[in-house]
Tab-separated table of C-alpha atoms in Angstrom:
chain	number	residue	atom	x	y	z
A	15	MET	CA	2.226	-20.096	14.209
A	16	SER	CA	1.083	-17.640	16.924
A	17	ALA	CA	3.538	-18.979	19.408
A	18	THR	CA	6.835	-16.894	19.888
A	19	ILE	CA	9.340	-19.697	19.923
A	20	ARG	CA	12.952	-19.123	21.102
A	21	LYS	CA	14.093	-22.581	20.417
A	22	ILE	CA	13.135	-26.255	19.919
A	23	VAL	CA	15.326	-29.094	21.122
A	24	THR	CA	14.802	-32.847	20.633
A	25	PHE	CA	15.930	-35.586	22.909
A	26	VAL	CA	16.408	-39.289	21.877
A	27	GLU	CA	16.982	-41.962	24.543
A	28	GLU	CA	17.863	-45.512	23.340
A	29	THR	CA	18.265	-48.146	25.921
A	30	HIS	CA	20.456	-51.357	24.982
A	31	THR	CA	21.156	-52.943	28.162
A	32	GLU	CA	19.368	-52.896	31.537
A	33	MET	CA	20.827	-54.617	34.862
A	34	GLY	CA	23.435	-56.186	32.513
A	35	LYS	CA	20.748	-57.650	30.347
A	36	PRO	CA	20.437	-57.162	26.717
A	37	VAL	CA	17.414	-55.098	25.356
A	38	SER	CA	16.674	-56.328	22.055
A	39	PRO	CA	15.418	-54.318	20.113
A	40	PRO	CA	16.594	-51.274	22.086
A	41	THR	CA	13.667	-49.387	23.760
A	42	ARG	CA	13.502	-45.728	22.415
A	43	ARG	CA	11.775	-42.825	23.445
A	44	ALA	CA	12.003	-39.129	22.045
A	45	ALA	CA	10.765	-35.683	23.309
A	46	ALA	CA	10.493	-32.564	21.293
A	47	VAL	CA	10.592	-29.464	23.535
A	48	ALA	CA	9.551	-26.040	22.690
A	49	VAL	CA	10.889	-22.896	24.665
A	50	ILE	CA	8.148	-20.118	23.986
A	51	GLU	CA	7.369	-16.726	25.115
A	52	ASN	CA	4.514	-16.525	27.716
A	53	PRO	CA	2.152	-13.723	26.448
A	54	PHE	CA	0.544	-13.540	30.029
A	55	ALA	CA	3.743	-13.650	32.183
A	56	GLY	CA	3.392	-11.284	35.054
A	57	ARG	CA	-0.098	-10.535	34.912
A	58	TYR	CA	-3.458	-12.166	35.500
A	59	VAL	CA	-5.504	-12.804	32.448
A	60	GLU	CA	-9.094	-14.159	32.729
A	61	ASP	CA	-9.072	-15.449	28.858
A	62	LEU	CA	-6.384	-17.797	28.190
A	63	SER	CA	-7.521	-18.685	24.742
A	64	ASP	CA	-4.300	-17.419	23.058
A	65	LEU	CA	-2.316	-20.177	25.018
A	66	ILE	CA	-5.058	-22.794	24.163
A	67	ALA	CA	-4.393	-22.033	20.543
A	68	ILE	CA	-0.847	-22.077	20.887
A	69	GLY	CA	-0.982	-25.673	22.461
A	70	GLU	CA	-3.088	-26.853	19.622
A	71	GLU	CA	-0.351	-25.542	17.333
A	72	LEU	CA	2.611	-27.064	19.215
A	73	GLY	CA	0.650	-30.430	19.605
A	74	GLY	CA	1.190	-31.188	15.968
A	75	LEU	CA	4.607	-29.639	15.533
A	76	LEU	CA	6.201	-31.217	18.583
A	77	THR	CA	4.752	-34.622	17.913
A	78	GLU	CA	6.023	-34.650	14.293
A	79	ARG	CA	9.415	-33.792	15.542
A	80	ALA	CA	9.575	-36.422	18.244
A	81	VAL	CA	8.196	-39.147	15.716
A	82	ALA	CA	10.787	-37.863	12.951
A	83	ALA	CA	13.636	-38.240	15.905
A	84	LEU	CA	12.667	-41.910	16.149
A	85	GLY	CA	12.651	-42.412	12.483
A	86	ILE	CA	9.214	-44.132	12.558
A	87	GLU	CA	5.790	-43.438	11.136
A	88	GLY	CA	3.557	-42.005	13.524
A	89	SER	CA	1.270	-45.014	13.559
A	90	ALA	CA	4.035	-46.995	14.843
A	91	ALA	CA	4.543	-45.041	18.166
A	92	GLN	CA	3.304	-46.900	21.201
A	93	SER	CA	3.382	-44.492	24.093
A	94	TYR	CA	2.706	-40.718	24.461
A	95	GLY	CA	2.864	-37.960	27.014
A	96	LYS	CA	3.045	-34.083	27.397
A	97	ALA	CA	4.179	-31.690	29.990
A	98	ALA	CA	4.868	-28.037	30.516
A	99	LEU	CA	7.472	-26.130	32.643
A	100	VAL	CA	6.279	-22.302	33.472
A	101	GLY	CA	8.964	-19.731	34.230
A	102	GLU	CA	8.788	-17.824	37.496
A	103	ASN	CA	6.448	-14.902	36.166
A	104	GLY	CA	3.740	-17.442	34.868
A	105	GLU	CA	1.035	-19.609	36.607
A	106	LEU	CA	0.298	-23.098	36.548
A	107	GLU	CA	-2.936	-22.373	34.858
A	108	HIS	CA	-0.778	-21.176	31.656
A	109	ALA	CA	0.645	-24.668	31.416
A	110	ALA	CA	-2.930	-26.179	31.718
A	111	ALA	CA	-4.166	-23.927	28.920
A	112	LEU	CA	-1.286	-25.322	26.624
A	113	LEU	CA	-1.626	-28.859	27.489
A	114	HIS	CA	-5.461	-29.690	27.716
A	115	PRO	CA	-8.215	-27.950	25.951
A	116	LYS	CA	-6.792	-28.487	22.505
A	117	MET	CA	-3.038	-30.194	22.345
A	118	GLY	CA	-4.347	-33.422	22.266
A	119	THR	CA	-6.228	-33.726	18.646
A	120	PRO	CA	-3.061	-32.699	16.794
A	121	VAL	CA	-1.016	-35.118	18.803
A	122	ARG	CA	-3.551	-37.836	17.968
A	123	LYS	CA	-3.790	-37.043	14.309
A	124	VAL	CA	0.193	-37.196	13.866
A	125	LEU	CA	-0.052	-40.730	15.482
A	126	GLY	CA	-3.151	-42.076	13.534
A	127	LYS	CA	-4.894	-42.794	16.843
A	128	GLY	CA	-4.802	-42.267	20.592
A	129	ALA	CA	-7.552	-43.894	22.183
A	130	ALA	CA	-6.112	-43.398	25.831
A	131	LEU	CA	-5.760	-40.297	27.909
A	132	ILE	CA	-2.588	-38.410	27.180
A	133	PRO	CA	-0.766	-38.331	30.301
A	134	SER	CA	0.593	-34.954	31.551
A	135	SER	CA	2.307	-32.903	33.947
A	136	LYS	CA	2.905	-29.271	34.561
A	137	ARG	CA	5.144	-27.316	37.124
A	138	ARG	CA	6.973	-24.083	37.704
A	139	GLY	CA	10.809	-23.619	37.537
A	140	GLY	CA	13.681	-21.739	36.480
A	141	LEU	CA	16.777	-22.221	34.285
A	142	GLY	CA	17.736	-25.879	33.866
A	143	ALA	CA	14.574	-27.083	35.838
A	144	GLU	CA	13.836	-30.926	35.129
A	145	LEU	CA	10.533	-31.645	33.549
A	146	ASP	CA	9.239	-35.239	33.979
A	147	ILE	CA	6.981	-36.261	30.910
A	148	PRO	CA	4.854	-39.066	32.232
A	149	LEU	CA	4.083	-41.811	29.522
A	150	GLY	CA	1.307	-44.268	28.846
A	151	HIS	CA	0.408	-46.361	25.982
A	152	LYS	CA	-1.465	-44.413	23.320
A	153	ASP	CA	-4.522	-46.623	22.651
A	154	ALA	CA	-4.825	-48.673	26.303
A	155	ALA	CA	-3.947	-47.134	29.815
A	156	PHE	CA	-3.978	-50.424	31.159
A	157	VAL	CA	-0.889	-51.702	29.329
A	158	ARG	CA	1.399	-51.596	32.523
A	159	SER	CA	4.625	-52.085	30.544
A	160	HIS	CA	4.190	-48.575	29.001
A	161	PHE	CA	3.794	-46.894	32.632
A	162	ASP	CA	6.901	-44.771	32.164
A	163	GLY	CA	8.266	-41.289	32.033
A	164	MET	CA	10.991	-39.132	30.384
A	165	GLN	CA	12.900	-36.559	31.940
A	166	VAL	CA	14.427	-33.419	30.182
A	167	SER	CA	15.907	-30.140	30.957
A	168	ILE	CA	17.222	-27.132	29.063
A	169	ASN	CA	20.183	-25.383	30.583
A	170	ASP	CA	18.935	-21.929	29.630
A	171	ALA	CA	15.080	-22.274	29.947
A	172	PRO	CA	12.764	-21.478	31.130
A	173	ARG	CA	13.515	-17.833	31.468
A	174	ALA	CA	10.985	-15.804	33.940
A	175	ASN	CA	8.754	-15.007	30.996
A	176	GLU	CA	8.842	-18.402	29.231
A	177	ILE	CA	7.203	-21.699	29.287
A	178	VAL	CA	8.886	-25.037	28.089
A	179	VAL	CA	6.187	-27.059	26.342
A	180	ALA	CA	7.016	-30.894	25.598
A	181	VAL	CA	5.670	-33.740	23.933
A	182	ALA	CA	7.239	-37.276	23.968
A	183	VAL	CA	6.750	-40.576	22.145
A	184	THR	CA	7.893	-44.064	22.172
A	185	ASP	CA	8.454	-46.850	19.914
A	186	SER	CA	7.952	-49.512	22.793
A	187	GLY	CA	7.431	-49.681	26.479
A	188	ARG	CA	9.932	-49.937	29.431
A	189	PRO	CA	13.070	-52.060	29.006
A	190	LEU	CA	12.709	-55.688	30.098
A	191	PRO	CA	8.937	-55.198	31.717
A	192	ARG	CA	7.637	-57.992	33.993
A	193	VAL	CA	4.938	-56.483	36.250
A	194	GLY	CA	2.154	-58.249	34.389
A	195	GLY	CA	-0.927	-56.362	33.161
A	196	LEU	CA	-2.497	-56.184	29.797
A	197	LYS	CA	-0.005	-56.935	26.847
A	198	VAL	CA	0.267	-55.044	23.688
A	199	GLU	CA	-0.713	-57.879	21.523
A	200	GLU	CA	-4.211	-57.864	23.642
A	201	ILE	CA	-4.935	-54.223	23.142
A	202	LYS	CA	-8.615	-53.661	21.642
A	203	GLY	CA	-8.037	-49.819	21.553
A	204	GLU	CA	-11.740	-48.998	21.789
A	205	ASP	CA	-12.365	-47.475	25.042
A	206	GLY	CA	-8.792	-46.147	25.841
A	207	LEU	CA	-8.563	-48.582	28.774
A	208	ARG	CA	-8.026	-51.849	27.263
């Protein structure tokens, strides 16, 4: 791998009750997060292809870790999302290079599908900054029960010359969804919308 990884952290969140009501089965989401060296920290670089390649490598690695944390097959994942947090010596375009041109293909390969756009976010921050990973159904963007997010933070990252990169997956939608919209059992999964 061309990324210089300082650490990988995996988060698993399992909700059993919501507002005093049981959630059965519990909703589960997992995020795998890599803290990597930013090869372009502190300088402007026109060609970001090194970060694009790192994004492709991390897409598969982090998705595999998140799926394993849930203990499911990739095809059983329902939602996904990705995000990056750039340390102070980087720029938002570094996060965009990691997340957009090539990360999606290996994520979808691990999950066996993924017709919908992978929701993403990027921001700049320092040690312990919170990173919100937006989530949406992997095959149909109009499934409102899966409009969600997962928040993660790592107490010692990102350092000024680092980037925190995350991929999140779920085995379900939000706990106790009730705002209507397309249901999971109605998904066609052909156009990424329905």
